[in-house]
Amino acid sequence: MSVNHTLLQRRYQTMGHSSPLFYKQPLHLVRGEGVWLFDNEGQRYLDVYNNVPHVGHCNPRVVEALHRQASTLNTHTRYLNENVVQYIERLTATFDEGLSMAMLTCTGSEANELALRMARHCTGGEGVIVTEAAYHGNTSAVAEIGTGFMPEAKNSKRVKVFSIPDSYRGLAGVSQDDLADVYAAQVQQAIDEFEAEGIKLAGMLVCPDFANEGLLNVPKGFMEKATAMVRQAGGVLIADEVQAGFGRSGHHFWAHQQYDITPDIVTMGKPMGNGHPLAGVVARPDMIEEFTREAMYFNTFGGNPVSAAVGMAVLDSLEQDQLLQNAISTGDYVVRGLKKLQHKYELIGDIRSLGMFFAVELVSDRQQKTPAPEQAEQIMNLMKQQGVLISRIGIYDNILKLRPPMPFQPEHADLLLETLDRVFQQVCQLEALG
Ligand code: PMP
């Protein structure tokens, strides 16, 4: 693939040199279909990264619904509309009892911003507890809790962190059995520090998959214990399901449902509109009623009639194409293949998965668990050269992130696994030479 340098220069001139672009040789995509993407020269790529096209790139059901509603009516959100109410009824039906109202937005950042406002309004608190490696979006209040990525998070007095609850790496000197208690004790410590500093707690905001942190195997019991501590101190639990939600884990529609907890507020976005800007907050009705009665919130575009039609088509596709069941069966198939690769390559330290979401943690020494970020970068770039798109995550940037659209099938998994095998071989040979 050759880079279109004129287009790249025009992008630099109009969007700046640091506007994020994947890969040393950026991809110039022109078309998508199902799990496939096509570049400007007609080269086909298997998409094993993007969760926004949740029910597949250019899903015909979604495209048709968008076209139909956009040709009928689109307005701002202050008129009565059957579809919008029906969409929220269907959306909230996927939640536990007690989470029965929603407010719609356009982005995950806005959803988290709204969740923070609501939590602070309803608790009268300010302090928020997050992980040490969090990303929850780009507005100024949300940047403050983006401890893994955002400079704004460094000096905030109203944000405290706990270590990522990671069963694979654990904590020095702590047995596996004690991990949940020790991580939860860090949450309690954050609560105690806020109290000592005279800052009232608003709550804890986490992604239930800990996706940006590396798709962690969370020590059993941690979420339940930490949530009880936060509630005991007068705070609420906000589950950021922007990456984790809409059935990706297969067994549950929402990732928090794998635990024995019901959050007070859940935020969502990315897959919700399959690429159309649709996001939102589902919360306890008493919180939404109190917040909307006393504070002002209006979102011109969030959940307009076209967005509702698109959101409904995403739900239809998940149901009618049985995509949660597919996440379990094809997900298991991928994991079995990844485990075979782990037997073959010492570089693979750990494999974690939740339905159609996989993390392959690379280490240069399995005993020491020494992170291997250079190899992760090499593998990501070689995979792209060989027609498969993946990414990497984690505090050491050493974890391959595999998160394909939900219609991913075993035949696509075969191509992914064959290409991974070839690329691991290449990287290991290069290492042996170097
Ligand atoms: N929360 C999480 C967990 C995310 O990964 C992201 C985006 N990567 C966001 C929130 C922000 O969503 P958006 O980019 O739609 O504002």
Short mmCIF file of C-alpha atoms and ligand atoms in Angstrom, two decimals, residues 49 51-52 106-112 134-139 142 205-207 211-213 240-244 267-270 278-279 401 403, ligand 1:
data_model
loop_
_atom_site.label_atom_id
_atom_site.label_comp_id
_atom_site.label_asym_id
_atom_site.label_seq_id
_atom_site.Cartn_x
_atom_site.Cartn_y
_atom_site.Cartn_z
CA TYR A 49 -10.04 -3.86 16.11
CA ASN A 51 -16.11 -2.07 18.05
CA VAL A 52 -17.94 0.99 16.74
CA CYS A 106 -23.92 12.06 21.11
CA THR A 107 -20.60 10.82 22.53
CA GLY A 108 -19.26 8.65 25.32
CA SER A 109 -17.43 11.69 26.71
CA GLU A 110 -20.69 13.61 27.00
CA ALA A 111 -22.30 10.58 28.67
CA ASN A 112 -19.53 10.43 31.27
CA ALA A 134 -8.13 5.30 33.03
CA TYR A 135 -9.53 6.92 29.89
CA HIS A 136 -13.14 8.03 29.92
CA GLY A 137 -13.26 10.78 27.30
CA ASN A 138 -12.28 14.30 26.36
CA THR A 139 -14.41 17.00 28.05
CA VAL A 142 -13.83 13.86 32.12
CA LEU A 205 -16.26 5.48 37.90
CA VAL A 206 -14.82 2.39 36.20
CA CYS A 207 -15.13 0.38 33.01
CA ALA A 211 -10.73 -2.39 28.77
CA ASN A 212 -8.30 0.51 28.38
CA GLU A 213 -6.34 -0.87 31.33
CA ASP A 240 -18.55 3.14 31.94
CA GLU A 241 -19.81 0.64 29.35
CA VAL A 242 -18.73 2.75 26.37
CA GLN A 243 -16.39 -0.06 25.22
CA ALA A 244 -17.73 -2.98 27.18
CA THR A 267 -22.74 5.20 30.49
CA MET A 268 -22.59 3.93 26.92
CA GLY A 269 -21.64 5.01 23.41
CA LYS A 270 -19.34 3.66 20.67
CA LEU A 278 -25.38 7.99 19.66
CA ALA A 279 -24.47 7.62 23.33
CA LYS A 401 -6.11 -5.76 21.64
CA ARG A 403 -11.97 -6.59 19.34
N1 PMP B 1 -15.11 5.72 27.91
C1 PMP B 1 -14.31 4.76 27.44
C2 PMP B 1 -14.06 3.53 28.26
C3 PMP B 1 -13.71 4.90 26.19
O1 PMP B 1 -12.90 3.95 25.72
C4 PMP B 1 -13.97 6.07 25.43
C5 PMP B 1 -13.39 6.27 24.05
N2 PMP B 1 -12.27 5.57 23.73
C6 PMP B 1 -14.82 7.05 25.96
C7 PMP B 1 -15.38 6.83 27.21
C8 PMP B 1 -15.12 8.31 25.22
O2 PMP B 1 -16.01 8.12 24.18
P1 PMP B 1 -16.12 9.16 22.97
O3 PMP B 1 -14.83 9.09 22.20
O4 PMP B 1 -17.32 8.71 22.20
O5 PMP B 1 -16.32 10.51 23.56
#
